[in-house]
PDB file of C-alpha atoms in Angstrom:
ATOM      1  CA  MET A 264     -38.165 -63.674 -28.428  1.00  0.00           C
ATOM      2  CA  SER A 265     -38.230 -60.376 -30.124  1.00  0.00           C
ATOM      3  CA  GLY A 266     -35.856 -58.566 -27.716  1.00  0.00           C
ATOM      4  CA  GLU A 267     -38.564 -56.859 -25.744  1.00  0.00           C
ATOM      5  CA  VAL A 268     -37.836 -55.957 -22.149  1.00  0.00           C
ATOM      6  CA  THR A 269     -40.795 -56.088 -19.869  1.00  0.00           C
ATOM      7  CA  VAL A 270     -40.831 -54.418 -16.523  1.00  0.00           C
ATOM      8  CA  SER A 271     -43.456 -55.240 -13.988  1.00  0.00           C
ATOM      9  CA  ALA A 272     -45.294 -52.539 -12.098  1.00  0.00           C
ATOM     10  CA  TYR A 273     -43.334 -53.530  -8.995  1.00  0.00           C
ATOM     11  CA  GLY A 274     -39.989 -53.195 -10.801  1.00  0.00           C
ATOM     12  CA  LEU A 275     -40.999 -49.846 -12.209  1.00  0.00           C
ATOM     13  CA  ALA A 276     -41.906 -48.625  -8.731  1.00  0.00           C
ATOM     14  CA  LEU A 277     -38.514 -49.795  -7.393  1.00  0.00           C
ATOM     15  CA  MET A 278     -36.643 -47.993 -10.185  1.00  0.00           C
ATOM     16  CA  GLY A 279     -38.632 -44.816  -9.582  1.00  0.00           C
ATOM     17  CA  GLY A 280     -37.945 -45.035  -5.861  1.00  0.00           C
ATOM     18  CA  GLY A 281     -34.242 -45.600  -6.519  1.00  0.00           C
ATOM     19  CA  PHE A 282     -34.012 -42.538  -8.753  1.00  0.00           C
ATOM     20  CA  THR A 283     -35.870 -40.539  -6.105  1.00  0.00           C
ATOM     21  CA  VAL A 284     -33.382 -41.545  -3.400  1.00  0.00           C
ATOM     22  CA  VAL A 285     -30.378 -40.812  -5.642  1.00  0.00           C
ATOM     23  CA  GLY A 286     -31.869 -37.441  -6.623  1.00  0.00           C
ATOM     24  CA  ALA A 287     -32.576 -36.539  -2.999  1.00  0.00           C
ATOM     25  CA  LEU A 288     -29.029 -37.481  -1.957  1.00  0.00           C
ATOM     26  CA  MET A 289     -27.486 -35.466  -4.789  1.00  0.00           C
ATOM     27  CA  GLY A 290     -29.743 -32.502  -4.059  1.00  0.00           C
ATOM     28  CA  GLY A 291     -28.845 -32.634  -0.369  1.00  0.00           C
ATOM     29  CA  TRP A 292     -25.128 -32.835  -1.135  1.00  0.00           C
ATOM     30  CA  LEU A 293     -25.304 -29.915  -3.602  1.00  0.00           C
ATOM     31  CA  THR A 294     -27.273 -27.820  -1.110  1.00  0.00           C
ATOM     32  CA  TYR A 295     -24.700 -28.583   1.578  1.00  0.00           C
ATOM     33  CA  ARG A 296     -21.774 -27.621  -0.679  1.00  0.00           C
ATOM     34  CA  PHE A 297     -23.494 -24.419  -1.797  1.00  0.00           C
ATOM     35  CA  SER A 298     -24.290 -23.421   1.778  1.00  0.00           C
ATOM     36  CA  LEU A 299     -20.642 -23.946   2.794  1.00  0.00           C
ATOM     37  CA  HIS A 300     -19.465 -21.798  -0.100  1.00  0.00           C
ATOM     38  CA  PHE A 301     -22.031 -19.082   0.600  1.00  0.00           C
ATOM     39  CA  THR A 302     -21.265 -19.036   4.332  1.00  0.00           C
ATOM     40  CA  ARG A 303     -17.528 -18.683   3.675  1.00  0.00           C
ATOM     41  CA  TRP A 304     -18.109 -15.983   1.054  1.00  0.00           C
ATOM     42  CA  ASN A 305     -20.376 -14.050   3.421  1.00  0.00           C
ATOM     43  CA  ALA A 306     -17.899 -14.329   6.310  1.00  0.00           C
ATOM     44  CA  LYS A 307     -15.116 -13.040   4.022  1.00  0.00           C
ATOM     45  CA  ARG A 308     -17.328 -10.113   2.997  1.00  0.00           C
ATOM     46  CA  GLU A 309     -18.001  -9.220   6.639  1.00  0.00           C
ATOM     47  CA  ALA A 310     -14.307  -9.484   7.545  1.00  0.00           C
ATOM     48  CA  GLY A 311     -13.559  -7.223   4.564  1.00  0.00           C
ATOM     49  CA  ALA A 312     -16.044  -4.654   5.837  1.00  0.00           C
ATOM     50  CA  ARG A 313     -14.346  -4.705   9.256  1.00  0.00           C
ATOM     51  CA  LEU A 314     -10.942  -4.329   7.580  1.00  0.00           C
ATOM     52  CA  ARG A 315     -12.118  -1.278   5.631  1.00  0.00           C
ATOM     53  CA  ALA A 316     -13.656   0.184   8.793  1.00  0.00           C
ATOM     54  CA  ALA A 317     -10.371  -0.282  10.679  1.00  0.00           C
ATOM     55  CA  PHE A 318      -8.636   2.234   8.379  1.00  0.00           C
ATOM     56  CA  VAL A 319     -11.408   4.833   8.026  1.00  0.00           C
ATOM     57  CA  THR A 320     -10.406   6.973  11.019  1.00  0.00           C
ATOM     58  CA  GLU A 321      -6.773   7.229   9.953  1.00  0.00           C
ATOM     59  CA  LEU A 322      -7.617   7.941   6.309  1.00  0.00           C
ATOM     60  CA  GLY A 323      -9.903  10.749   7.413  1.00  0.00           C
ATOM     61  CA  ALA A 324      -7.526  12.210   9.990  1.00  0.00           C
ATOM     62  CA  LEU A 325      -4.489  12.244   7.709  1.00  0.00           C
ATOM     63  CA  ALA A 326      -6.257  13.633   4.652  1.00  0.00           C
ATOM     64  CA  PRO A 327      -4.985  17.094   3.706  1.00  0.00           C
ATOM     65  CA  VAL A 328      -8.516  18.510   3.963  1.00  0.00           C
ATOM     66  CA  SER A 329      -9.039  17.114   7.468  1.00  0.00           C
ATOM     67  CA  THR A 330      -9.890  19.493  10.293  1.00  0.00           C
ATOM     68  CA  GLN A 331      -8.053  17.162  12.675  1.00  0.00           C
ATOM     69  CA  LYS A 332      -4.371  18.048  12.858  1.00  0.00           C
ATOM     70  CA  VAL A 333      -2.019  15.126  13.463  1.00  0.00           C
ATOM     71  CA  GLU A 334       1.377  16.373  14.613  1.00  0.00           C
ATOM     72  CA  ARG A 335       3.251  13.057  14.789  1.00  0.00           C
ATOM     73  CA  VAL A 336       2.012  10.746  12.059  1.00  0.00           C
ATOM     74  CA  ASP A 337       4.335   7.951  13.145  1.00  0.00           C
ATOM     75  CA  GLN A 338       2.960   7.952  16.709  1.00  0.00           C
ATOM     76  CA  TYR A 339      -0.608   8.256  15.474  1.00  0.00           C
ATOM     77  CA  LEU A 340      -0.277   5.252  13.151  1.00  0.00           C
ATOM     78  CA  THR A 341       1.679   3.235  15.723  1.00  0.00           C
ATOM     79  CA  ALA A 342      -1.199   3.705  18.183  1.00  0.00           C
ATOM     80  CA  ALA A 343      -3.684   2.519  15.526  1.00  0.00           C
ATOM     81  CA  PHE A 344      -1.498  -0.421  14.481  1.00  0.00           C
ATOM     82  CA  PRO A 345      -3.065  -3.049  16.835  1.00  0.00           C
ATOM     83  CA  LYS A 346      -6.525  -2.259  15.431  1.00  0.00           C
ATOM     84  CA  HIS A 347      -5.237  -2.594  11.881  1.00  0.00           C
ATOM     85  CA  ARG A 348      -3.288  -5.779  12.634  1.00  0.00           C
ATOM     86  CA  GLU A 349      -6.342  -7.439  14.203  1.00  0.00           C
ATOM     87  CA  ALA A 350      -8.520  -6.686  11.180  1.00  0.00           C
ATOM     88  CA  VAL A 351      -5.778  -7.832   8.782  1.00  0.00           C
ATOM     89  CA  MET A 352      -5.282 -11.109  10.649  1.00  0.00           C
ATOM     90  CA  GLU A 353      -9.010 -11.829  10.607  1.00  0.00           C
ATOM     91  CA  PHE A 354      -9.344 -11.129   6.885  1.00  0.00           C
ATOM     92  CA  ALA A 355      -6.213 -13.118   5.976  1.00  0.00           C
ATOM     93  CA  TRP A 356      -7.950 -16.349   7.059  1.00  0.00           C
ATOM     94  CA  TYR A 357     -10.197 -16.079   4.018  1.00  0.00           C
ATOM     95  CA  LEU A 358      -7.359 -15.868   1.493  1.00  0.00           C
ATOM     96  CA  GLN A 359      -5.349 -18.762   0.149  1.00  0.00           C
ATOM     97  CA  GLY A 360      -2.141 -19.398  -1.733  1.00  0.00           C
ATOM     98  CA  ALA A 361      -0.718 -16.653  -3.900  1.00  0.00           C
ATOM     99  CA  GLU A 362      -3.546 -14.264  -3.073  1.00  0.00           C
ATOM    100  CA  ARG A 363      -2.744 -14.516   0.639  1.00  0.00           C
ATOM    101  CA  GLN A 364       0.959 -13.937  -0.062  1.00  0.00           C
ATOM    102  CA  ARG A 365       0.184 -10.790  -2.090  1.00  0.00           C
ATOM    103  CA  PHE A 366      -2.076  -9.577   0.720  1.00  0.00           C
ATOM    104  CA  GLU A 367       0.654 -10.124   3.322  1.00  0.00           C
ATOM    105  CA  ASP A 368       3.156  -8.329   1.079  1.00  0.00           C
ATOM    106  CA  ALA A 369       0.814  -5.327   0.816  1.00  0.00           C
ATOM    107  CA  TRP A 370       0.344  -5.380   4.592  1.00  0.00           C
ATOM    108  CA  LYS A 371       4.105  -5.432   5.212  1.00  0.00           C
ATOM    109  CA  ALA A 372       4.629  -2.602   2.727  1.00  0.00           C
ATOM    110  CA  TYR A 373       2.156  -0.557   4.793  1.00  0.00           C
ATOM    111  CA  TYR A 374       3.976  -0.790   8.128  1.00  0.00           C
ATOM    112  CA  GLU A 375       7.400  -2.352   7.734  1.00  0.00           C
ATOM    113  CA  VAL A 376      10.547  -0.318   7.288  1.00  0.00           C
ATOM    114  CA  GLY A 377      13.827  -2.080   7.882  1.00  0.00           C
ATOM    115  CA  GLY A 378      12.127  -5.194   9.278  1.00  0.00           C
ATOM    116  CA  SER A 379      10.136  -3.588  12.092  1.00  0.00           C
ATOM    117  CA  VAL A 380       6.967  -1.598  12.682  1.00  0.00           C
ATOM    118  CA  ARG A 381       7.708   1.964  11.675  1.00  0.00           C
ATOM    119  CA  PHE A 382       5.696   4.718  10.087  1.00  0.00           C
ATOM    120  CA  PHE A 383       8.228   7.544   9.845  1.00  0.00           C
ATOM    121  CA  ASP A 384       8.499   7.188   6.076  1.00  0.00           C
ATOM    122  CA  TYR A 385       5.002   8.679   5.751  1.00  0.00           C
ATOM    123  CA  MET A 386       6.437  11.976   7.056  1.00  0.00           C
ATOM    124  CA  MET A 387       9.523  12.031   4.893  1.00  0.00           C
ATOM    125  CA  GLY A 388       9.812  14.075   1.745  1.00  0.00           C
ATOM    126  CA  GLY A 389       7.235  15.926  -0.239  1.00  0.00           C
ATOM    127  CA  THR A 390       4.225  17.987   0.628  1.00  0.00           C
ATOM    128  CA  GLN A 391       1.511  16.957   3.045  1.00  0.00           C
ATOM    129  CA  ARG A 392      -0.548  15.906   0.043  1.00  0.00           C
ATOM    130  CA  GLU A 393       2.256  13.680  -1.303  1.00  0.00           C
ATOM    131  CA  GLN A 394       2.746  12.110   2.117  1.00  0.00           C
ATOM    132  CA  PHE A 395      -0.975  11.382   2.362  1.00  0.00           C
ATOM    133  CA  ASP A 396      -1.033   9.959  -1.157  1.00  0.00           C
ATOM    134  CA  ARG A 397       1.784   7.550  -0.183  1.00  0.00           C
ATOM    135  CA  PHE A 398      -0.195   6.460   2.897  1.00  0.00           C
ATOM    136  CA  LYS A 399      -3.456   6.147   0.955  1.00  0.00           C
ATOM    137  CA  GLN A 400      -1.799   4.134  -1.832  1.00  0.00           C
ATOM    138  CA  ARG A 401      -0.473   1.570   0.664  1.00  0.00           C
ATOM    139  CA  VAL A 402      -3.816   1.313   2.466  1.00  0.00           C
ATOM    140  CA  GLU A 403      -5.660   0.888  -0.835  1.00  0.00           C
ATOM    141  CA  ALA A 404      -3.247  -1.918  -1.774  1.00  0.00           C
ATOM    142  CA  ILE A 405      -4.484  -3.759   1.335  1.00  0.00           C
ATOM    143  CA  LEU A 406      -8.139  -2.912   0.858  1.00  0.00           C
ATOM    144  CA  GLU A 407      -8.027  -4.029  -2.796  1.00  0.00           C
ATOM    145  CA  PHE A 408      -8.420  -7.598  -1.550  1.00  0.00           C
ATOM    146  CA  THR A 409     -11.785  -6.824   0.064  1.00  0.00           C
ATOM    147  CA  ARG A 410     -13.505  -6.202  -3.259  1.00  0.00           C
ATOM    148  CA  ASP A 411     -15.927  -8.899  -4.352  1.00  0.00           C
TER     149      ASP A 411
END
């Protein structure tokens, strides 16, 4: 006995088959996990695009260079609030933990004054440009989360 290990052709075929099955199972599992990750990432991207689109009209209308004149900013934004809220709620599903909390804080800073939905602070103080910059800054704080 010199310590040699001999493997028959049948044993070698069984080992090769076993490695093939293990490799196929691992490959299938990895493909499954990757597809879940990619699907979730893609859905988050699409929800982010809808969130950005939800604010486009208001950003354009309230810009100082806009040809559309909005007399009552608070009423205008209150009317758009359900559209914004829907897009925010959809996107929030794709955030977790501290990131979701920061997103919700940015969302509340956009609309909440004194614990309720109010937009009058966008009309208070400063020039039209300063008021728009305040609005834009709060919207951008929300949209920051949609970047990949």
